[in-house]
CSV table of C-alpha atoms in Angstrom, one decimal:
chain,number,residue,atom,x,y,z
A,1,UNK,CA,144.1,82.6,92.1
A,2,UNK,CA,140.8,80.6,92.4
A,3,UNK,CA,137.7,82.7,91.8
A,4,UNK,CA,137.0,83.0,95.4
A,5,UNK,CA,140.3,84.8,96.3
A,6,UNK,CA,140.0,87.0,93.3
A,7,UNK,CA,139.9,91.3,94.0
A,8,UNK,CA,136.2,91.3,92.6
A,9,UNK,CA,135.1,88.2,94.8
A,10,UNK,CA,136.6,90.4,98.1
A,11,UNK,CA,135.3,93.8,97.1
A,12,UNK,CA,132.2,95.5,98.9
A,13,UNK,CA,130.4,94.8,95.3
A,14,UNK,CA,130.8,91.1,95.0
A,15,UNK,CA,130.2,90.4,98.9
A,16,UNK,CA,126.7,91.5,97.9
A,17,UNK,CA,126.6,89.7,95.1
A,18,UNK,CA,127.5,86.6,96.6
A,19,UNK,CA,125.2,87.0,99.6
A,20,UNK,CA,122.5,88.2,97.0
A,21,UNK,CA,123.0,85.3,95.2
A,22,UNK,CA,122.8,82.8,98.5
A,23,UNK,CA,119.6,84.8,99.5
A,24,UNK,CA,117.7,84.2,96.2
A,25,UNK,CA,118.5,80.2,96.3
A,26,UNK,CA,117.8,80.1,100.0
A,27,UNK,CA,114.6,82.1,100.7
A,28,UNK,CA,113.6,80.6,103.7
A,29,UNK,CA,116.9,80.7,105.6
A,30,UNK,CA,117.8,83.9,104.3
A,31,UNK,CA,113.7,85.2,105.8
A,32,UNK,CA,114.6,83.2,109.2
A,33,UNK,CA,118.5,84.7,110.1
A,34,UNK,CA,117.5,88.1,108.0
A,35,UNK,CA,114.5,88.5,110.6
A,36,UNK,CA,116.0,86.6,113.6
A,37,UNK,CA,119.1,88.8,113.8
A,38,UNK,CA,117.1,92.0,113.7
A,39,UNK,CA,114.4,90.8,116.1
A,40,UNK,CA,117.8,90.3,118.5
A,41,UNK,CA,119.7,93.2,117.9
A,42,UNK,CA,116.5,95.6,118.4
A,43,UNK,CA,116.3,94.6,122.3
A,44,UNK,CA,120.1,95.3,122.7
A,45,UNK,CA,120.0,98.6,120.4
A,46,UNK,CA,117.3,100.0,122.9
A,47,UNK,CA,119.9,99.8,125.4
A,48,UNK,CA,122.0,102.6,124.2
A,49,UNK,CA,121.8,105.9,124.1
A,50,UNK,CA,120.4,108.2,122.6
A,51,UNK,CA,117.6,105.3,122.6
A,52,UNK,CA,117.3,104.6,126.5
A,53,UNK,CA,116.9,108.2,127.1
A,54,UNK,CA,113.1,108.2,125.7
A,55,UNK,CA,112.1,104.9,126.7
A,56,UNK,CA,112.5,102.0,129.0
A,57,UNK,CA,113.2,98.6,127.1
A,58,UNK,CA,109.9,97.5,128.0
A,59,UNK,CA,108.2,100.0,125.9
A,60,UNK,CA,110.4,100.2,123.2
A,61,UNK,CA,109.8,96.2,123.2
A,62,UNK,CA,105.6,97.0,123.3
A,63,UNK,CA,106.6,99.1,120.4
A,64,UNK,CA,108.3,97.1,118.6
A,65,UNK,CA,105.4,94.4,119.0
A,66,UNK,CA,102.7,97.0,117.4
A,67,UNK,CA,105.5,97.7,114.6
A,68,UNK,CA,104.9,94.3,113.7
A,69,UNK,CA,101.2,94.4,112.9
A,70,UNK,CA,101.6,97.0,110.4
A,71,UNK,CA,104.8,95.0,108.8
A,72,UNK,CA,102.2,92.3,108.5
A,73,UNK,CA,99.7,94.3,107.3
A,74,UNK,CA,102.3,95.9,104.7
A,75,UNK,CA,102.9,92.3,103.6
A,76,UNK,CA,99.4,91.3,103.0
A,77,UNK,CA,98.7,95.1,100.9
A,78,UNK,CA,101.8,94.2,98.9
A,79,UNK,CA,100.3,91.3,97.3
A,80,UNK,CA,97.5,93.2,96.1
A,81,UNK,CA,99.5,96.3,95.2
A,82,UNK,CA,103.1,95.6,94.7
A,83,UNK,CA,102.3,91.7,93.2
A,84,UNK,CA,99.3,92.0,91.2
A,85,UNK,CA,99.0,95.6,90.8
A,86,UNK,CA,95.2,96.4,92.1
A,87,UNK,CA,95.0,99.2,94.2
A,88,UNK,CA,93.4,99.0,97.2
A,89,UNK,CA,92.5,102.0,99.5
A,90,UNK,CA,90.0,100.0,101.9
A,91,UNK,CA,92.3,97.4,103.1
A,92,UNK,CA,91.9,97.8,107.1
A,93,UNK,CA,88.2,96.7,106.5
A,94,UNK,CA,90.0,93.3,106.1
A,95,UNK,CA,92.1,94.0,109.4
A,96,UNK,CA,88.8,95.1,111.1
A,97,UNK,CA,87.6,91.5,110.2
A,98,UNK,CA,89.9,89.9,111.5
A,99,UNK,CA,90.0,91.4,115.1
A,100,UNK,CA,86.1,90.9,115.6
A,101,UNK,CA,86.4,87.6,114.6
A,102,UNK,CA,88.6,87.2,117.5
A,103,UNK,CA,86.6,89.3,119.9
A,104,UNK,CA,83.3,87.7,119.0
A,105,UNK,CA,85.0,84.4,119.6
A,106,UNK,CA,86.7,84.9,122.8
A,107,UNK,CA,85.2,87.7,124.8
A,108,UNK,CA,82.5,87.3,128.0
A,109,UNK,CA,80.1,89.0,125.5
A,110,UNK,CA,79.5,86.0,123.4
A,111,UNK,CA,80.0,83.6,126.1
A,112,UNK,CA,82.6,81.7,123.6
A,113,UNK,CA,86.0,81.1,124.3
A,114,UNK,CA,88.3,79.9,121.6
A,115,UNK,CA,91.8,79.5,121.8
A,116,UNK,CA,94.0,82.0,119.9
A,117,UNK,CA,95.9,79.6,118.2
A,118,UNK,CA,93.3,78.2,116.1
A,119,UNK,CA,91.8,81.3,116.0
A,120,UNK,CA,94.7,83.0,113.8
A,121,UNK,CA,93.9,80.5,111.3
A,122,UNK,CA,90.3,81.4,111.4
A,123,UNK,CA,90.4,85.0,111.4
A,124,UNK,CA,92.6,84.6,108.4
A,125,UNK,CA,89.9,82.1,106.5
A,126,UNK,CA,87.2,85.3,107.2
A,127,UNK,CA,89.4,87.9,106.4
A,128,UNK,CA,89.9,85.9,103.1
A,129,UNK,CA,86.4,84.8,102.5
A,130,UNK,CA,85.5,88.9,102.5
A,131,UNK,CA,88.3,89.5,100.2
A,132,UNK,CA,87.2,87.3,97.8
A,133,UNK,CA,83.5,89.3,98.4
A,134,UNK,CA,85.1,92.3,97.8
A,135,UNK,CA,87.3,91.0,94.4
A,136,UNK,CA,84.3,89.1,92.3
A,137,UNK,CA,82.3,92.1,91.7
A,138,UNK,CA,85.3,94.5,90.9
A,139,UNK,CA,87.2,92.0,88.4
A,140,UNK,CA,86.5,94.6,85.6
A,141,UNK,CA,87.8,97.5,87.2
A,142,UNK,CA,91.1,98.6,87.4
A,143,UNK,CA,92.8,101.9,88.3
A,144,UNK,CA,90.6,104.7,89.7
A,145,UNK,CA,87.4,102.9,89.2
A,146,UNK,CA,88.9,99.9,91.7
A,147,UNK,CA,90.3,102.2,94.2
A,148,UNK,CA,86.9,104.0,94.5
A,149,UNK,CA,85.3,100.7,95.2
A,150,UNK,CA,87.7,99.2,97.8
A,151,UNK,CA,87.7,102.9,99.5
A,152,UNK,CA,83.9,102.3,99.8
A,153,UNK,CA,84.4,98.7,101.4
A,154,UNK,CA,87.0,100.0,103.6
A,155,UNK,CA,84.3,102.6,105.1
A,156,UNK,CA,81.3,100.5,104.7
A,157,UNK,CA,83.1,97.7,107.3
A,158,UNK,CA,83.9,100.0,110.3
A,159,UNK,CA,80.3,101.9,109.8
A,160,UNK,CA,78.4,98.1,110.1
A,161,UNK,CA,80.4,97.7,112.7
A,162,UNK,CA,79.5,100.7,114.2
A,163,UNK,CA,75.8,100.4,113.7
A,164,UNK,CA,75.5,97.0,114.8
A,165,UNK,CA,75.6,97.3,118.5
A,166,UNK,CA,73.9,94.0,119.2
A,167,UNK,CA,76.3,92.2,118.0
A,168,UNK,CA,79.2,94.6,118.5
A,169,UNK,CA,79.1,96.6,121.3
A,170,UNK,CA,78.8,99.5,118.7
A,171,UNK,CA,81.0,102.2,119.3
A,172,UNK,CA,82.3,100.9,123.1
A,173,UNK,CA,83.4,97.8,121.3
A,174,UNK,CA,84.2,94.2,122.9
A,175,UNK,CA,86.2,94.0,126.0
A,176,UNK,CA,87.7,91.3,128.0
A,177,UNK,CA,88.8,89.6,125.1
A,178,UNK,CA,90.9,86.2,126.4
A,179,UNK,CA,94.6,86.6,126.1
A,180,UNK,CA,96.9,83.8,124.2
A,181,UNK,CA,97.9,81.0,126.5
A,182,UNK,CA,100.4,78.3,126.1
A,183,UNK,CA,99.0,75.2,128.6
A,184,UNK,CA,98.8,76.8,131.6
A,185,UNK,CA,101.4,80.0,131.1
A,186,UNK,CA,98.6,83.0,130.2
A,187,UNK,CA,100.1,85.9,128.6
A,188,UNK,CA,100.4,89.1,130.7
A,189,UNK,CA,98.2,92.2,130.0
A,190,UNK,CA,101.1,94.6,131.1
A,191,UNK,CA,105.1,94.3,132.4
A,192,UNK,CA,106.1,92.0,130.6
A,193,UNK,CA,105.8,92.4,126.3
A,194,UNK,CA,108.4,89.2,125.6
A,195,UNK,CA,105.3,86.7,124.8
A,196,UNK,CA,103.7,88.7,122.1
A,197,UNK,CA,106.8,90.0,120.8
A,198,UNK,CA,108.2,86.8,120.3
A,199,UNK,CA,104.7,85.4,119.0
A,200,UNK,CA,104.7,88.3,116.4
A,201,UNK,CA,108.1,87.7,115.6
A,202,UNK,CA,107.2,84.0,114.5
A,203,UNK,CA,103.9,85.4,112.6
A,204,UNK,CA,106.7,87.4,110.2
A,205,UNK,CA,108.7,84.7,109.5
A,206,UNK,CA,106.3,82.1,108.7
A,207,UNK,CA,104.2,84.9,106.4
A,208,UNK,CA,107.7,86.4,104.9
A,209,UNK,CA,108.7,82.4,104.3
A,210,UNK,CA,105.1,82.0,102.8
A,211,UNK,CA,105.0,85.3,100.4
A,212,UNK,CA,108.4,84.3,99.0
A,213,UNK,CA,107.1,80.7,98.3
A,214,UNK,CA,103.8,82.7,96.6
A,215,UNK,CA,106.0,85.2,94.7
A,216,UNK,CA,108.3,82.5,93.2
A,217,UNK,CA,105.4,80.3,92.2
A,218,UNK,CA,103.4,80.1,89.3
A,219,UNK,CA,100.5,81.9,91.0
A,220,UNK,CA,103.3,84.9,91.7
A,221,UNK,CA,104.6,84.5,88.5
A,222,UNK,CA,100.6,85.5,87.5
A,223,UNK,CA,100.0,88.4,89.4
A,224,UNK,CA,103.2,89.9,88.2
A,225,UNK,CA,102.4,89.4,84.8
A,226,UNK,CA,98.9,90.9,85.3
A,227,UNK,CA,100.0,93.6,86.8
A,228,UNK,CA,101.9,93.8,83.9
A,229,UNK,CA,99.7,93.7,81.1
A,230,UNK,CA,96.5,92.3,82.0
A,231,UNK,CA,95.1,91.6,78.2
A,232,UNK,CA,99.0,90.0,77.5
A,233,UNK,CA,98.2,88.0,80.6
A,234,UNK,CA,94.8,86.7,79.3
A,235,UNK,CA,96.2,86.0,75.5
A,236,UNK,CA,99.0,84.1,77.4
A,237,UNK,CA,96.4,81.5,78.9
A,238,UNK,CA,96.9,82.9,82.5
A,239,UNK,CA,93.4,83.1,84.2
A,240,UNK,CA,93.4,86.0,85.4
A,241,UNK,CA,89.5,85.8,87.3
A,242,UNK,CA,91.3,83.0,89.8
A,243,UNK,CA,94.8,85.3,90.1
A,244,UNK,CA,92.8,88.3,91.1
A,245,UNK,CA,90.5,86.8,93.2
A,246,UNK,CA,93.5,84.9,94.6
A,247,UNK,CA,95.2,87.8,95.2
A,248,UNK,CA,92.9,89.6,97.0
A,249,UNK,CA,92.1,86.6,99.3
A,250,UNK,CA,95.7,86.0,100.3
A,251,UNK,CA,95.9,89.9,101.0
A,252,UNK,CA,93.3,89.9,102.6
A,253,UNK,CA,94.4,86.8,104.9
A,254,UNK,CA,97.1,88.5,106.2
A,255,UNK,CA,95.4,91.8,107.3
A,256,UNK,CA,93.1,89.3,109.1
A,257,UNK,CA,95.9,88.0,110.8
A,258,UNK,CA,97.2,91.2,112.2
A,259,UNK,CA,93.5,91.8,113.5
A,260,UNK,CA,93.8,88.3,115.3
A,261,UNK,CA,96.9,89.2,117.2
A,262,UNK,CA,95.4,92.9,117.7
A,263,UNK,CA,92.6,91.7,119.4
A,264,UNK,CA,94.5,89.6,121.1
A,265,UNK,CA,97.1,91.9,122.5
A,266,UNK,CA,94.9,95.1,123.1
A,267,UNK,CA,91.8,92.9,124.6
A,268,UNK,CA,89.6,95.0,123.4
A,269,UNK,CA,88.2,96.0,119.9
A,270,UNK,CA,86.4,99.3,118.8
A,271,UNK,CA,85.7,100.8,114.8
A,272,UNK,CA,88.2,103.4,115.7
A,273,UNK,CA,91.0,101.4,115.1
A,274,UNK,CA,90.2,100.5,111.7
A,275,UNK,CA,89.7,104.0,110.2
A,276,UNK,CA,90.6,104.6,106.5
A,277,UNK,CA,94.0,106.3,107.8
A,278,UNK,CA,95.1,102.9,108.6
A,279,UNK,CA,94.7,102.0,105.0
A,280,UNK,CA,96.6,105.2,103.7
A,281,UNK,CA,99.7,104.2,106.8
A,282,UNK,CA,99.9,100.7,105.1
A,283,UNK,CA,99.8,101.6,101.4
A,284,UNK,CA,102.4,104.8,102.1
A,285,UNK,CA,104.4,102.1,104.0
A,286,UNK,CA,104.4,99.8,100.8
A,287,UNK,CA,104.8,102.7,98.4
A,288,UNK,CA,108.2,103.7,100.3
A,289,UNK,CA,109.1,100.8,101.0
A,290,UNK,CA,109.1,99.3,97.5
A,291,UNK,CA,106.2,97.8,96.0
A,292,UNK,CA,106.9,94.3,94.9
A,293,UNK,CA,109.8,93.9,97.3
A,294,UNK,CA,108.8,91.8,100.4
A,295,UNK,CA,112.1,92.8,102.4
A,296,UNK,CA,111.8,96.4,101.3
A,297,UNK,CA,107.7,96.6,102.2
A,298,UNK,CA,108.8,95.3,105.9
A,299,UNK,CA,111.5,97.9,106.5
A,300,UNK,CA,109.3,100.2,104.8
A,301,UNK,CA,106.7,99.4,107.1
A,302,UNK,CA,109.3,99.1,110.3
A,303,UNK,CA,110.6,102.5,109.7
A,304,UNK,CA,107.0,104.6,108.9
A,305,UNK,CA,106.0,103.3,112.0
A,306,UNK,CA,108.7,104.3,114.3
A,307,UNK,CA,108.8,107.8,112.7
A,308,UNK,CA,105.0,108.1,113.7
A,309,UNK,CA,105.4,106.2,116.5
A,310,UNK,CA,108.6,107.9,118.2
A,311,UNK,CA,110.5,110.7,115.9
A,312,UNK,CA,107.8,112.8,115.7
A,313,UNK,CA,106.7,112.2,119.6
A,314,UNK,CA,109.8,113.1,120.5
A,315,UNK,CA,110.0,116.6,118.0
A,316,UNK,CA,107.0,117.3,120.5
A,317,UNK,CA,108.9,116.8,123.7
A,318,UNK,CA,112.4,118.5,121.7
A,319,UNK,CA,110.9,121.4,121.1
A,320,UNK,CA,108.9,122.1,124.2
A,321,UNK,CA,112.2,122.3,125.5
A,322,UNK,CA,114.2,124.5,123.9
A,323,UNK,CA,111.3,126.6,124.2
A,324,UNK,CA,110.8,127.9,120.1
A,325,UNK,CA,107.7,130.1,120.4
A,326,UNK,CA,106.2,128.9,117.0
A,327,UNK,CA,107.4,125.2,117.1
A,328,UNK,CA,106.2,124.4,120.3
A,329,UNK,CA,103.0,125.1,119.6
A,330,UNK,CA,102.8,122.5,117.0
A,331,UNK,CA,101.5,119.3,117.6
A,332,UNK,CA,103.8,117.0,114.7
A,333,UNK,CA,101.6,114.4,115.5
A,334,UNK,CA,98.8,116.0,114.0
A,335,UNK,CA,100.4,116.6,111.0
A,336,UNK,CA,101.7,113.1,110.6
A,337,UNK,CA,99.2,112.6,107.1
A,338,UNK,CA,100.5,115.6,105.2
A,339,UNK,CA,104.2,114.6,106.0
A,340,UNK,CA,103.1,111.0,104.6
A,341,UNK,CA,101.7,112.5,101.8
A,342,UNK,CA,104.8,115.3,100.6
A,343,UNK,CA,107.0,112.1,101.3
A,344,UNK,CA,104.7,110.6,98.9
A,345,UNK,CA,104.7,113.0,96.4
A,346,UNK,CA,108.8,113.4,96.8
A,347,UNK,CA,109.2,109.9,96.3
A,348,UNK,CA,107.1,109.2,93.2
A,349,UNK,CA,109.0,112.4,91.7
A,350,UNK,CA,112.6,111.2,92.6
A,351,UNK,CA,112.6,107.2,93.2
A,352,UNK,CA,109.0,106.2,91.9
A,353,UNK,CA,110.6,102.5,92.9
A,354,UNK,CA,110.9,103.1,96.4
A,355,UNK,CA,113.4,102.8,99.1
A,356,UNK,CA,114.2,99.5,98.2
A,357,UNK,CA,112.8,98.1,94.8
A,358,UNK,CA,112.8,95.0,93.9
A,359,UNK,CA,115.0,94.5,90.5
A,360,UNK,CA,112.0,93.6,88.4
A,361,UNK,CA,109.9,96.9,89.5
A,362,UNK,CA,113.5,98.8,89.0
A,363,UNK,CA,113.3,97.7,85.6
A,364,UNK,CA,110.3,98.3,84.4
A,365,UNK,CA,110.2,101.8,86.1
A,366,UNK,CA,113.2,102.6,84.1
A,367,UNK,CA,112.5,101.0,81.2
A,368,UNK,CA,109.2,103.1,80.9
A,369,UNK,CA,111.1,106.0,81.5
A,370,UNK,CA,113.1,105.4,78.5
A,371,UNK,CA,110.6,104.7,76.5
A,372,UNK,CA,108.4,107.9,77.1
A,373,UNK,CA,112.1,109.8,76.7
A,374,UNK,CA,112.9,108.5,73.6
A,375,UNK,CA,109.0,108.6,72.3
A,376,UNK,CA,108.7,112.5,74.0
A,377,UNK,CA,111.4,114.2,75.2
A,378,UNK,CA,114.2,113.0,72.7
A,379,UNK,CA,114.0,115.2,69.3
A,380,UNK,CA,116.2,112.3,67.7
A,381,UNK,CA,113.7,109.9,69.4
A,382,UNK,CA,112.9,107.9,65.9
A,383,UNK,CA,115.2,105.3,65.0
A,384,UNK,CA,118.0,106.1,63.0
A,385,UNK,CA,117.1,103.9,60.7
């Protein structure tokens, strides 16, 4: 009997192992087909009960497109936090930079009208430049100190945009932003969500492919070495300065890409779109999805966004209909960050590696737990020798 037809090979575990091995060998193919299958399935699933009772397909598709923006943000923050171990609490600032870059380059406010497609690259580059500007002064900082600096940067950018009303229209924001177009076809503002959905699908596929390439490259291994032990990485010849700067730059560029898309889709941007709660939400997506795992972060971002945009709204409607006095007075959307906090605390206690951890990250955490148990929890923890 051949190995391929053996019981072990045809068991569920054997099938999963072969699928995992194929995915590891053919990253780009697995991303293309995985994201493509999900993108084809979602519009069909929402036609089935109970989803079709919540909203029409167009509303769902629009929601999936916005969810894609948060997937891009989570993928970018995963480079900084998950792969490199650098805590960034001001990630929404790069999101704002990308959005305002496109707003200033494609609106009546400035009289400039640059096409959406090159602006995707320009917005990503602008955000990357600001990522380097943030990373350069913080190279010696780690942990809480780095978090405080990035938090400050995340507040400085929206406040600066708010106060530079001569260039940004201040709290009113910039409107009338040019919609994307292909030839003579201009993307519709309402009624047809498919063009934006398909563009977002392409951006996610390309971003995931590139990030997988980075993860498997020498730079990706350097990020992981810095995350595990920066001193040991430097002692082994890794240029930690360049490594961390590239993490900030590439993570920021993904946020800039998402910002350009957001501005093009909404055709207006205001400073309120880029508050600290956006940074916190994206960080929650990365942590809950599984830091360091690209697929896990993408799935985690999608799940959390759908809970936020669909489940909590439906809870409000449900309790209003059943007429429970206490629960019908609660607006669950107002408590979303409380729920995020509870979920994060619970995750750190019960499953610190996240819902879909990378195998490497899972081994790291459980190795640390075993070492702590041997040192502190086991009275016989000393070596038997």
